[in-house]
Amino acid sequence: ISSTLNRVATSVRRKLLKEIQLTTGAIQRDIKEDTFIIKSNQRKTIASIIGKANLIPVGKLNPKQTRRGVTAGRGKTRRTYRGAFVATMRSGHEGVFVRKSRSTLPIKELFVTSVAGEMQRKIAIHRLMQLEAGWIFKKDFPRQLKFRLDKLKL
């Protein structure tokens, strides 16, 4: 059962990454860094997908400097951040910033939602994950069971 649950969790995570990518405009690689799977084993027959609460910086959403500010995102999720600017810090960190006041400093980096926040906010994502998990489990469990039984017969 645990190998089936782990396979289900991996497949559902893949589907989850695609859904969050569509809503946030972030690259799947960046979203994947903020999710992890707690795998099932013989003692614990539960597999979980956990989303970290780290905010996704706007700098990872393909920002482009314009006259009005910065546009960031991909496809339909692209939006304009008025008064913002793209800057590279001395450390090499590149991001999208906005000034807190009229003076040059201090500045504040802009972020979009976190993966965990997106997972909580979207009821459709919960339903999709449950349906996907049930469908994959129904398909994969009999195959895994047959495989294990055939292995025992030898």
Tab-separated table of C-alpha atoms in Angstrom:
chain	number	residue	atom	x	y	z
A	1	ILE	CA	0.000	0.000	0.000
A	2	SER	CA	2.762	2.465	0.875
A	3	SER	CA	4.345	2.347	-2.595
A	4	THR	CA	0.932	3.049	-4.135
A	5	LEU	CA	0.338	5.963	-1.752
A	6	ASN	CA	3.766	7.430	-2.547
A	7	ARG	CA	3.077	7.147	-6.271
A	8	VAL	CA	-0.322	8.821	-5.776
A	9	ALA	CA	1.273	11.647	-3.764
A	10	THR	CA	3.898	12.238	-6.470
A	11	SER	CA	1.266	12.361	-9.208
A	12	VAL	CA	-1.021	14.662	-7.232
A	13	ARG	CA	1.932	16.961	-6.496
A	14	ARG	CA	2.661	17.179	-10.224
A	15	LYS	CA	-0.969	18.153	-10.891
A	16	LEU	CA	-0.895	20.625	-7.990
A	17	LEU	CA	2.193	22.354	-9.404
A	18	LYS	CA	0.406	22.858	-12.728
A	19	GLU	CA	-2.679	24.343	-11.054
A	20	ILE	CA	-0.694	26.732	-8.847
A	21	GLN	CA	1.387	27.765	-11.851
A	22	LEU	CA	-1.776	28.763	-13.709
A	23	THR	CA	-3.023	30.933	-10.837
A	24	THR	CA	0.247	32.583	-9.747
A	25	GLY	CA	2.277	32.698	-12.960
A	26	ALA	CA	5.360	31.262	-11.227
A	27	ILE	CA	7.592	28.618	-12.810
A	28	GLN	CA	6.923	25.060	-11.620
A	29	ARG	CA	10.544	24.706	-10.488
A	30	ASP	CA	10.076	27.591	-8.021
A	31	ILE	CA	6.804	26.157	-6.734
A	32	LYS	CA	8.328	22.683	-6.415
A	33	GLU	CA	11.030	24.081	-4.111
A	34	ASP	CA	8.245	25.147	-1.723
A	35	THR	CA	6.414	21.797	-1.649
A	36	PHE	CA	7.506	18.459	-0.285
A	37	ILE	CA	6.030	15.008	0.203
A	38	ILE	CA	6.018	13.112	3.485
A	39	LYS	CA	6.181	9.579	2.162
A	40	SER	CA	4.303	6.566	3.425
A	41	ASN	CA	6.107	3.548	4.912
A	42	GLN	CA	5.207	0.224	6.537
A	43	ARG	CA	4.514	1.779	9.940
A	44	LYS	CA	2.767	4.915	8.745
A	45	THR	CA	0.371	4.417	5.833
A	46	ILE	CA	-0.219	8.103	5.109
A	47	ALA	CA	1.395	10.188	2.396
A	48	SER	CA	1.093	13.976	2.643
A	49	ILE	CA	1.854	16.922	0.375
A	50	ILE	CA	2.986	19.951	2.353
A	51	GLY	CA	3.278	23.504	1.014
A	52	LYS	CA	5.697	25.894	2.681
A	53	ALA	CA	4.546	29.356	3.698
A	54	ASN	CA	7.465	31.048	1.895
A	55	LEU	CA	6.217	33.938	-0.219
A	56	ILE	CA	7.079	33.842	-3.923
A	57	PRO	CA	9.032	36.995	-4.878
A	58	VAL	CA	7.742	38.981	-7.857
A	59	GLY	CA	11.330	38.872	-9.151
A	60	LYS	CA	10.804	35.191	-10.051
A	61	LEU	CA	7.804	35.985	-12.271
A	62	ASN	CA	9.764	37.185	-15.318
A	63	PRO	CA	9.674	40.928	-14.461
A	64	LYS	CA	10.003	43.593	-17.164
A	65	GLN	CA	10.693	47.243	-16.399
A	66	THR	CA	8.266	49.672	-18.085
A	67	ARG	CA	7.654	53.402	-17.823
A	68	ARG	CA	4.816	52.944	-15.341
A	69	GLY	CA	6.549	50.353	-13.200
A	70	VAL	CA	7.126	46.624	-13.549
A	71	THR	CA	5.044	43.998	-15.286
A	72	ALA	CA	5.455	40.472	-13.987
A	73	GLY	CA	3.789	37.118	-14.477
A	74	ARG	CA	3.164	34.785	-17.360
A	75	GLY	CA	0.300	34.738	-19.810
A	76	LYS	CA	-3.044	35.715	-18.304
A	77	THR	CA	-1.544	36.231	-14.833
A	78	ARG	CA	0.713	39.102	-15.975
A	79	ARG	CA	0.046	42.299	-14.044
A	80	THR	CA	1.581	45.749	-13.578
A	81	TYR	CA	3.087	46.950	-10.298
A	82	ARG	CA	2.945	50.753	-10.544
A	83	GLY	CA	5.946	52.659	-9.211
A	84	ALA	CA	7.989	49.500	-8.780
A	85	PHE	CA	11.459	48.931	-10.195
A	86	VAL	CA	13.789	46.013	-10.870
A	87	ALA	CA	17.078	46.208	-8.974
A	88	THR	CA	20.087	44.028	-8.239
A	89	MET	CA	21.483	44.133	-4.720
A	90	ARG	CA	25.203	43.983	-3.930
A	91	SER	CA	24.777	40.336	-2.980
A	92	GLY	CA	23.598	39.586	-6.532
A	93	HIS	CA	19.955	39.146	-5.503
A	94	GLU	CA	17.672	40.529	-8.189
A	95	GLY	CA	14.142	41.524	-7.260
A	96	VAL	CA	11.232	43.886	-7.750
A	97	PHE	CA	11.120	46.696	-5.200
A	98	VAL	CA	8.967	49.677	-4.317
A	99	ARG	CA	9.896	52.728	-2.254
A	100	LYS	CA	8.265	53.088	1.165
A	101	SER	CA	8.318	56.904	0.921
A	102	ARG	CA	9.366	59.640	-1.499
A	103	SER	CA	12.997	59.390	-0.367
A	104	THR	CA	15.346	56.952	-2.076
A	105	LEU	CA	15.534	54.613	0.916
A	106	PRO	CA	14.046	52.498	2.452
A	107	ILE	CA	12.749	50.137	-0.216
A	108	LYS	CA	10.603	47.023	0.136
A	109	GLU	CA	10.656	43.868	-1.981
A	110	LEU	CA	7.352	42.778	-3.520
A	111	PHE	CA	5.965	39.245	-3.140
A	112	VAL	CA	2.958	37.321	-4.380
A	113	THR	CA	1.159	34.607	-2.441
A	114	SER	CA	2.807	31.520	-0.953
A	115	VAL	CA	2.265	27.948	-2.107
A	116	ALA	CA	0.596	27.062	1.204
A	117	GLY	CA	-1.694	30.082	0.935
A	118	GLU	CA	-2.641	29.162	-2.603
A	119	MET	CA	-3.370	25.582	-1.536
A	120	GLN	CA	-5.653	26.804	1.267
A	121	ARG	CA	-7.410	29.470	-0.777
A	122	LYS	CA	-8.461	27.355	-3.725
A	123	ILE	CA	-11.254	24.896	-2.949
A	124	ALA	CA	-11.096	23.731	-6.556
A	125	ILE	CA	-7.480	22.638	-6.019
A	126	HIS	CA	-8.554	20.563	-2.987
A	127	ARG	CA	-11.286	18.860	-4.993
A	128	LEU	CA	-8.965	18.265	-7.925
A	129	MET	CA	-6.315	16.732	-5.657
A	130	GLN	CA	-8.863	14.402	-4.021
A	131	LEU	CA	-10.296	13.279	-7.366
A	132	GLU	CA	-6.846	12.751	-8.848
A	133	ALA	CA	-5.696	10.795	-5.787
A	134	GLY	CA	-8.762	8.533	-5.859
A	135	TRP	CA	-8.452	7.897	-9.581
A	136	ILE	CA	-4.736	7.057	-9.425
A	137	PHE	CA	-5.190	4.861	-6.333
A	138	LYS	CA	-7.981	2.872	-8.018
A	139	LYS	CA	-5.791	2.329	-11.058
A	140	ASP	CA	-2.498	1.625	-9.284
A	141	PHE	CA	-3.457	-0.405	-6.196
A	142	PRO	CA	-4.605	-3.602	-8.006
A	143	ARG	CA	-1.458	-3.523	-10.135
A	144	GLN	CA	0.787	-3.140	-7.077
A	145	LEU	CA	-1.103	-5.882	-5.236
A	146	LYS	CA	-0.721	-8.289	-8.170
A	147	PHE	CA	2.976	-7.456	-8.385
A	148	ARG	CA	3.521	-8.178	-4.659
A	149	LEU	CA	1.550	-11.439	-4.784
A	150	ASP	CA	3.471	-12.643	-7.845
A	151	LYS	CA	6.696	-11.826	-6.033
A	152	LEU	CA	5.617	-13.935	-3.032
A	153	LYS	CA	4.775	-16.945	-5.231
A	154	LEU	CA	8.354	-17.129	-6.544
